[in-house]
XYZ file of C-alpha atoms in Angstrom:
503
model
C 64.228 100.019 -49.275
C 64.401 96.257 -48.692
C 65.796 94.692 -45.551
C 69.191 93.732 -47.010
C 69.676 97.217 -48.407
C 68.781 98.743 -45.067
C 71.157 96.575 -43.056
C 74.023 96.351 -45.547
C 73.485 99.429 -47.725
C 75.937 102.207 -48.451
C 74.439 104.236 -45.604
C 74.497 101.296 -43.226
C 77.174 99.445 -41.251
C 76.244 101.130 -37.972
C 78.352 98.693 -35.971
C 81.387 99.488 -38.080
C 80.787 103.215 -37.718
C 80.602 102.737 -33.963
C 83.998 101.014 -34.046
C 85.429 103.956 -35.967
C 84.087 106.365 -33.363
C 85.784 104.266 -30.684
C 89.178 104.766 -32.310
C 89.439 101.877 -34.750
C 92.142 102.982 -37.207
C 91.992 100.264 -39.847
C 92.469 101.613 -43.361
C 90.970 100.291 -46.603
C 91.201 101.664 -50.124
C 87.912 103.170 -51.242
C 86.392 101.194 -54.097
C 83.974 102.563 -56.678
C 81.864 99.624 -57.778
C 81.962 98.687 -61.451
C 78.918 99.862 -63.386
C 77.271 98.269 -66.424
C 79.030 99.119 -69.678
C 77.691 99.092 -73.233
C 79.732 97.122 -75.801
C 78.614 99.608 -78.453
C 80.644 102.219 -76.558
C 83.150 100.102 -74.603
C 83.622 96.738 -76.302
C 86.794 95.919 -74.309
C 87.049 95.128 -70.602
C 90.672 94.918 -69.422
C 92.068 94.035 -66.005
C 94.984 92.445 -64.204
C 94.468 89.106 -62.505
C 94.451 88.991 -58.714
C 95.224 85.932 -56.596
C 95.103 87.805 -53.279
C 92.764 86.292 -50.683
C 93.224 88.751 -47.804
C 89.716 90.183 -48.021
C 87.995 86.849 -47.409
C 89.953 86.018 -44.253
C 89.470 89.578 -43.021
C 85.705 89.444 -43.614
C 85.672 86.142 -41.729
C 87.454 87.829 -38.824
C 84.816 90.563 -38.629
C 81.866 88.187 -38.813
C 83.397 85.764 -36.304
C 83.648 88.629 -33.813
C 80.019 89.622 -34.328
C 80.645 92.650 -36.518
C 79.890 93.598 -40.078
C 82.950 94.443 -42.195
C 83.463 97.942 -43.600
C 82.198 97.903 -47.185
C 85.648 98.658 -48.633
C 87.115 95.685 -46.749
C 84.978 93.523 -49.052
C 86.701 92.893 -52.386
C 84.514 90.502 -54.335
C 87.290 88.992 -56.454
C 89.270 88.055 -53.327
C 86.235 86.370 -51.819
C 85.667 84.339 -54.990
C 89.357 83.502 -55.437
C 89.711 82.209 -51.881
C 88.257 78.895 -53.033
C 89.589 76.148 -55.249
C 87.578 75.169 -58.315
C 87.729 72.053 -60.452
C 89.516 73.612 -63.395
C 91.577 71.292 -65.622
C 95.340 71.258 -65.510
C 96.990 73.087 -68.429
C 98.698 71.469 -71.389
C 102.345 70.601 -70.813
C 103.599 73.686 -72.653
C 101.205 76.138 -70.948
C 101.445 77.794 -67.514
C 97.664 77.747 -67.014
C 94.403 76.487 -68.508
C 91.364 78.604 -69.383
C 87.765 77.622 -68.603
C 84.722 79.572 -69.834
C 81.111 78.994 -68.777
C 77.807 80.867 -69.033
C 74.475 80.355 -67.270
C 71.415 82.263 -66.109
C 71.884 84.915 -63.426
C 70.045 84.014 -60.191
C 69.550 87.585 -58.938
C 68.565 89.277 -62.219
C 65.954 87.417 -64.273
C 66.814 87.358 -67.958
C 70.492 88.148 -67.481
C 73.461 85.803 -67.762
C 76.570 85.099 -65.698
C 79.869 84.422 -67.440
C 82.660 82.725 -65.513
C 86.284 82.953 -66.651
C 88.618 80.548 -64.868
C 92.400 80.229 -65.009
C 94.166 77.284 -63.408
C 97.891 77.456 -62.760
C 99.991 74.365 -63.354
C 100.444 72.260 -60.229
C 104.010 71.533 -59.180
C 104.717 68.600 -56.899
C 106.453 69.938 -53.812
C 109.133 67.302 -54.327
C 109.955 69.097 -57.583
C 109.967 72.532 -55.988
C 113.015 74.556 -57.091
C 115.591 75.614 -54.532
C 114.329 78.489 -52.401
C 116.042 81.692 -51.315
C 113.648 83.058 -48.698
C 113.921 86.137 -46.532
C 111.471 86.549 -43.655
C 110.895 90.268 -43.093
C 109.157 90.545 -39.729
C 107.605 93.598 -38.109
C 108.565 93.511 -34.402
C 107.407 97.033 -33.547
C 105.295 97.833 -30.515
C 102.077 97.606 -32.519
C 102.747 93.881 -33.065
C 102.506 92.876 -29.390
C 98.925 91.537 -29.473
C 98.329 87.780 -29.446
C 96.975 87.798 -33.005
C 100.053 89.619 -34.294
C 103.675 88.655 -33.476
C 102.813 85.447 -31.569
C 100.715 84.323 -34.555
C 103.490 85.408 -36.957
C 105.907 83.152 -35.101
C 103.468 80.239 -35.220
C 102.784 80.756 -38.938
C 106.412 81.023 -40.043
C 107.338 78.011 -37.913
C 104.836 75.971 -39.956
C 106.572 77.077 -43.143
C 110.021 76.217 -41.775
C 108.911 72.613 -41.203
C 108.281 72.317 -44.966
C 111.772 73.473 -46.028
C 114.653 71.258 -47.145
C 118.414 71.447 -47.534
C 117.815 73.017 -50.957
C 116.352 76.101 -49.302
C 117.882 78.922 -47.318
C 116.218 81.332 -44.892
C 117.380 84.696 -43.616
C 115.413 86.680 -41.037
C 115.307 90.473 -41.065
C 113.389 92.315 -38.364
C 112.397 95.941 -38.140
C 111.074 98.258 -35.458
C 112.809 101.613 -34.884
C 115.490 100.327 -37.268
C 116.209 97.145 -39.207
C 118.435 94.276 -38.152
C 119.612 90.905 -39.431
C 118.233 88.466 -36.890
C 119.459 85.382 -38.754
C 121.871 85.270 -41.695
C 121.033 82.926 -44.573
C 120.703 79.444 -43.061
C 120.086 76.104 -44.764
C 116.488 74.926 -44.592
C 117.511 71.657 -42.953
C 118.865 73.568 -39.933
C 115.364 73.788 -38.549
C 116.220 74.131 -34.875
C 118.462 77.119 -35.590
C 115.772 78.832 -37.652
C 112.985 78.018 -35.201
C 115.054 79.296 -32.275
C 115.592 82.601 -34.072
C 111.848 82.906 -34.687
C 111.004 81.945 -31.112
C 113.323 84.631 -29.755
C 111.535 87.509 -31.478
C 109.934 90.161 -29.265
C 108.088 93.391 -30.020
C 108.747 97.020 -29.130
C 109.439 100.438 -30.637
C 108.332 102.343 -33.718
C 108.008 100.899 -37.232
C 110.762 101.684 -39.754
C 109.371 99.493 -42.515
C 111.373 100.968 -45.396
C 114.658 100.152 -43.636
C 113.512 96.555 -43.280
C 112.455 96.369 -46.924
C 115.858 97.602 -48.079
C 117.748 95.121 -45.914
C 115.505 92.176 -46.833
C 115.941 92.711 -50.558
C 119.694 93.131 -50.100
C 119.783 89.744 -48.370
C 117.738 88.186 -51.174
C 120.023 89.681 -53.836
C 123.161 88.320 -52.154
C 121.942 84.727 -52.507
C 119.854 85.098 -55.657
C 119.200 81.709 -57.315
C 118.819 81.833 -61.087
C 115.807 79.670 -61.924
C 115.002 79.264 -58.243
C 112.492 80.695 -55.804
C 113.619 84.137 -54.653
C 111.051 85.666 -52.321
C 110.692 88.101 -49.450
C 107.915 87.161 -47.007
C 106.717 90.246 -45.140
C 104.704 89.753 -41.929
C 103.150 92.941 -40.540
C 100.033 94.864 -39.577
C 101.128 97.475 -42.122
C 101.418 100.276 -39.560
C 104.645 101.855 -40.851
C 105.369 105.139 -39.069
C 109.112 105.804 -39.498
C 111.148 106.308 -42.685
C 109.256 105.979 -45.968
C 105.618 105.729 -44.839
C 103.396 107.216 -47.574
C 101.651 104.771 -49.881
C 103.057 106.210 -53.116
C 106.618 106.440 -51.786
C 106.421 102.839 -50.566
C 105.067 101.761 -53.950
C 108.026 103.419 -55.682
C 110.442 101.699 -53.301
C 108.892 98.272 -53.736
C 108.804 98.621 -57.534
C 112.539 99.340 -57.542
C 113.208 96.263 -55.430
C 110.927 93.999 -57.478
C 112.845 94.886 -60.645
C 115.692 92.713 -59.377
C 113.647 89.536 -59.850
C 112.723 88.829 -56.225
C 109.018 88.205 -55.628
C 107.009 89.178 -52.556
C 104.472 87.651 -50.184
C 102.687 90.022 -47.796
C 101.046 88.476 -44.732
C 98.718 90.776 -42.793
C 98.047 90.264 -39.087
C 95.946 91.731 -36.310
C 93.047 94.098 -35.928
C 92.300 97.621 -34.796
C 95.077 99.271 -36.799
C 95.283 96.954 -39.821
C 96.624 98.974 -42.751
C 95.031 96.890 -45.475
C 95.320 99.561 -48.159
C 99.073 99.886 -47.659
C 99.715 96.140 -47.686
C 97.619 95.588 -50.795
C 99.490 98.325 -52.658
C 102.868 96.918 -51.614
C 101.929 93.427 -52.819
C 100.363 94.621 -56.072
C 103.460 96.611 -57.012
C 106.062 94.159 -55.765
C 105.255 91.151 -57.966
C 103.510 89.850 -54.909
C 100.520 88.226 -53.287
C 98.650 89.423 -50.197
C 97.002 87.158 -47.625
C 95.504 87.976 -44.243
C 96.211 85.511 -41.437
C 93.386 85.446 -38.903
C 94.428 82.243 -37.169
C 96.549 79.104 -37.247
C 94.211 77.366 -39.711
C 94.631 80.135 -42.283
C 98.393 80.129 -41.717
C 98.484 76.425 -42.518
C 96.345 76.927 -45.629
C 98.560 79.694 -47.032
C 102.011 78.504 -45.980
C 101.678 74.698 -45.929
C 98.731 73.524 -48.043
C 99.462 76.148 -50.706
C 103.233 76.251 -50.243
C 104.100 75.932 -53.928
C 101.515 78.515 -54.973
C 102.591 80.922 -52.246
C 106.268 80.709 -53.193
C 106.580 79.624 -56.858
C 105.500 82.059 -59.577
C 104.700 80.318 -62.878
C 103.581 83.399 -64.857
C 103.810 87.128 -64.268
C 102.090 90.241 -65.620
C 98.969 88.230 -66.417
C 96.288 90.403 -68.040
C 92.774 89.612 -69.216
C 90.943 91.486 -71.950
C 87.385 90.541 -72.857
C 85.875 91.712 -76.126
C 82.065 91.650 -76.118
C 80.020 91.092 -79.259
C 77.493 93.968 -79.426
C 75.216 91.886 -81.630
C 74.765 89.508 -78.695
C 75.497 91.582 -75.580
C 73.745 94.839 -74.760
C 75.548 95.458 -71.457
C 78.139 93.822 -69.209
C 79.454 94.332 -65.696
C 82.587 92.882 -64.101
C 82.000 91.773 -60.514
C 84.970 92.989 -58.479
C 88.506 93.788 -59.667
C 87.801 97.525 -59.229
C 91.393 98.227 -58.219
C 92.793 96.022 -60.984
C 91.213 97.707 -64.007
C 93.515 98.678 -66.870
C 93.234 100.865 -69.945
C 92.553 98.873 -73.114
C 95.862 99.963 -74.649
C 97.780 98.670 -71.605
C 96.882 95.105 -72.546
C 99.529 95.050 -75.294
C 102.027 97.191 -73.386
C 104.579 94.821 -71.869
C 105.928 97.617 -69.685
C 102.675 97.737 -67.727
C 102.785 95.641 -64.576
C 100.018 93.157 -63.790
C 99.383 90.270 -61.425
C 101.261 87.023 -60.936
C 99.931 83.489 -60.703
C 101.570 80.834 -58.557
C 101.806 77.089 -59.013
C 98.382 75.553 -58.459
C 96.680 78.908 -57.995
C 93.399 79.569 -59.750
C 91.813 82.858 -60.802
C 88.099 83.391 -61.373
C 86.331 86.410 -62.847
C 82.558 86.786 -63.197
C 80.658 89.043 -65.568
C 76.943 89.767 -65.440
C 75.633 90.429 -68.933
C 72.400 91.656 -70.475
C 71.648 90.000 -73.789
C 70.703 92.150 -76.747
C 66.945 91.913 -77.161
C 66.824 89.421 -74.322
C 64.289 88.624 -71.622
C 65.576 91.548 -69.579
C 63.845 93.826 -72.050
C 66.980 94.796 -73.941
C 67.839 97.545 -71.451
C 71.042 98.006 -69.490
C 69.553 98.708 -66.071
C 71.986 100.807 -64.060
C 73.825 102.263 -67.055
C 73.608 106.020 -67.461
C 71.697 107.160 -70.578
C 73.704 108.896 -73.257
C 73.228 112.680 -73.491
C 74.856 113.618 -76.784
C 73.923 110.695 -79.023
C 71.061 108.233 -79.431
C 70.974 105.201 -77.212
C 72.443 102.127 -78.979
C 69.575 100.126 -80.386
C 69.131 96.647 -78.996
C 70.417 94.198 -81.548
C 68.143 91.536 -82.910
C 67.841 88.200 -81.216
C 70.324 85.593 -82.450
C 69.041 83.990 -85.621
C 66.919 80.977 -84.773
C 68.821 77.765 -85.331
C 72.187 79.444 -84.721
C 72.430 79.583 -80.909
C 76.207 79.184 -80.977
C 77.088 82.709 -82.075
C 79.861 84.089 -79.916
C 79.089 86.262 -76.911
C 82.658 87.281 -76.316
C 86.334 86.528 -76.791
C 88.737 86.296 -73.860
C 92.312 87.353 -74.570
C 95.126 86.614 -72.143
C 98.664 87.924 -71.979
C 101.341 86.601 -69.647
C 105.113 86.399 -69.303
C 107.436 83.751 -68.004
C 108.626 84.556 -64.453
C 112.018 85.604 -65.854
C 110.707 86.969 -69.171
C 110.039 90.415 -70.589
C 107.802 89.570 -73.569
C 104.189 88.496 -73.189
C 102.447 85.646 -74.985
C 98.872 86.022 -76.273
C 96.122 83.405 -75.991
C 92.487 83.669 -77.085
C 89.309 81.737 -76.305
C 85.754 82.415 -77.501
C 82.499 81.715 -75.668
C 79.045 80.971 -77.047
C 75.820 80.770 -75.058
C 73.772 77.560 -75.247
C 71.058 79.067 -73.058
C 71.657 76.902 -69.992
C 69.751 77.575 -66.784
C 71.432 78.347 -63.474
C 70.392 74.944 -62.122
C 72.173 73.290 -65.068
C 75.419 75.165 -64.419
C 78.448 73.489 -62.888
C 78.748 73.228 -59.120
C 81.710 75.611 -59.279
C 79.877 78.348 -61.200
C 76.973 78.154 -58.780
C 79.218 78.320 -55.724
C 81.285 81.196 -57.147
C 78.031 83.035 -57.893
C 76.927 82.555 -54.280
C 80.205 84.026 -53.029
C 79.947 86.984 -55.410
C 76.348 87.580 -54.329
C 77.441 87.524 -50.689
C 80.073 90.131 -51.458
C 77.537 92.383 -53.165
C 75.191 92.152 -50.180
C 77.967 92.923 -47.678
C 79.003 95.912 -49.786
C 75.421 97.168 -49.982
C 75.611 97.093 -53.761
C 72.782 98.689 -55.714
C 73.569 96.107 -58.412
C 72.589 93.077 -56.326
C 69.102 92.811 -57.792
C 67.117 90.097 -56.018
C 70.141 88.667 -54.185
C 69.441 87.994 -50.501
C 71.297 86.138 -47.791
C 68.776 83.253 -47.826
C 69.289 82.973 -51.605
C 73.068 82.939 -51.167
C 72.825 80.293 -48.447
C 70.561 78.087 -50.557
C 72.834 78.293 -53.596
C 75.969 77.612 -51.548
C 74.365 74.672 -49.739
C 73.502 73.080 -53.093
C 77.006 73.616 -54.482
C 79.383 72.450 -51.747
C 80.860 69.708 -53.928
C 83.675 67.540 -52.495
C 84.750 70.525 -50.319
C 88.267 69.415 -49.409
C 89.224 71.129 -46.170
C 85.649 72.174 -45.418
C 86.141 75.738 -46.667
C 82.843 75.878 -48.569
C 80.928 74.660 -45.522
C 82.688 77.354 -43.520
C 81.487 79.932 -46.058
C 77.919 78.781 -45.517
C 78.440 79.306 -41.788
C 79.635 82.873 -42.461
C 76.491 83.587 -44.476
C 74.422 82.398 -41.527
C 76.439 84.613 -39.167
C 75.722 87.599 -41.410
C 72.034 86.637 -41.411
C 72.032 86.516 -37.601
C 73.686 89.935 -37.417
C 71.062 91.341 -39.764
C 68.210 89.797 -37.811
C 69.708 91.036 -34.546
C 69.825 94.587 -35.882
C 66.124 94.759 -36.648
């Protein structure tokens, strides 16, 4: 077993296990990593988009404190989607643009990486529609720590400074019960709103369902047709009174979301972070989930990305990729394990999917094995068939016709207030480009995905190592507005130091 596998493998994470023995009660949904699939058997890969970024900030929190994250805290798509990429703005009549790119895979010789990128339409904040916001704040006893309620107050105060007279804010708090801390107040009454936030204190149990009910009632009372109607939930997710089970909470939040109010879930704190619960609430509430590990992340989510965090430009966005078996022997989607959908759900407009906000981007990466390619025409990692012959590797593309399609990407999305989806299609051909010839963005996204695989102890990581990830990232920093890519490189080095220190 190589060194990365030993330190980060599925049987590893000794530091994390030690934390669990010491009483750490954080909860993460168990993920079963995507395996290679054969287009001859499964030509369609279908999933909901995901613009959540909570996993990246949470991984950063672990590494900054000198600990390795639990493997299920690492969701590769959320790591990749934390960063902005230079995707073009969409046409005037489209909510988002689509970018497709293919290049060599750096960790599996002979294989290819396909990048699918969606870019949501930017909206100037001066053109932001009127906002009807309800802050739903957990003030239970579990929120007393400095990185919980005090940070919540700091974060929401940043958002308040961005509001105008066109906006209104109500504040609902919950502990043992729910209460209306501040009735709907104009966004230009900043001192009144800030005073209400400043006066919050923690104590008691956590009756989250009561708070959810009251917050959505407040949003419904001042619903703005064509405006921004959103509940912003700030919590550690530790709900222990009222409706507390994940499935019951999902049912409740689905009922509330049907009224047209969207949701932002902000996770805070450590030790008892209920990540699984918060992710489920956001996914089923037409929402987005971010983890706030400090003031810088609060500013990124609530100020720098204000329009994306509050304005939904398309909902129920689904991606379906059809692979050409004459060109592709096997494919594997990196991440999105908890966003997979049945192929028939792609056309079913009753099936919920993810939302995309103004200016948000979504990136998905596939690793593919070409039919008859340099990888030997075998789908390493795919289980052999028992009851029928293995699909024969298709012939190499005919010489002189290198533009034959690898795949077709199909997208369905609805308007924020719509019920009927619109279909778009884009095809991709492979020109045989090397990894070095790929765009800066593909190379950086690949580095982030490789980092996620290593942290998860993936048996699909091939030759990926932390030094490889660091080298790729260092060569693909690009303009790096805000310094977030450079920060990623620092996290890779922290992980390397933890690995070296464990030897």
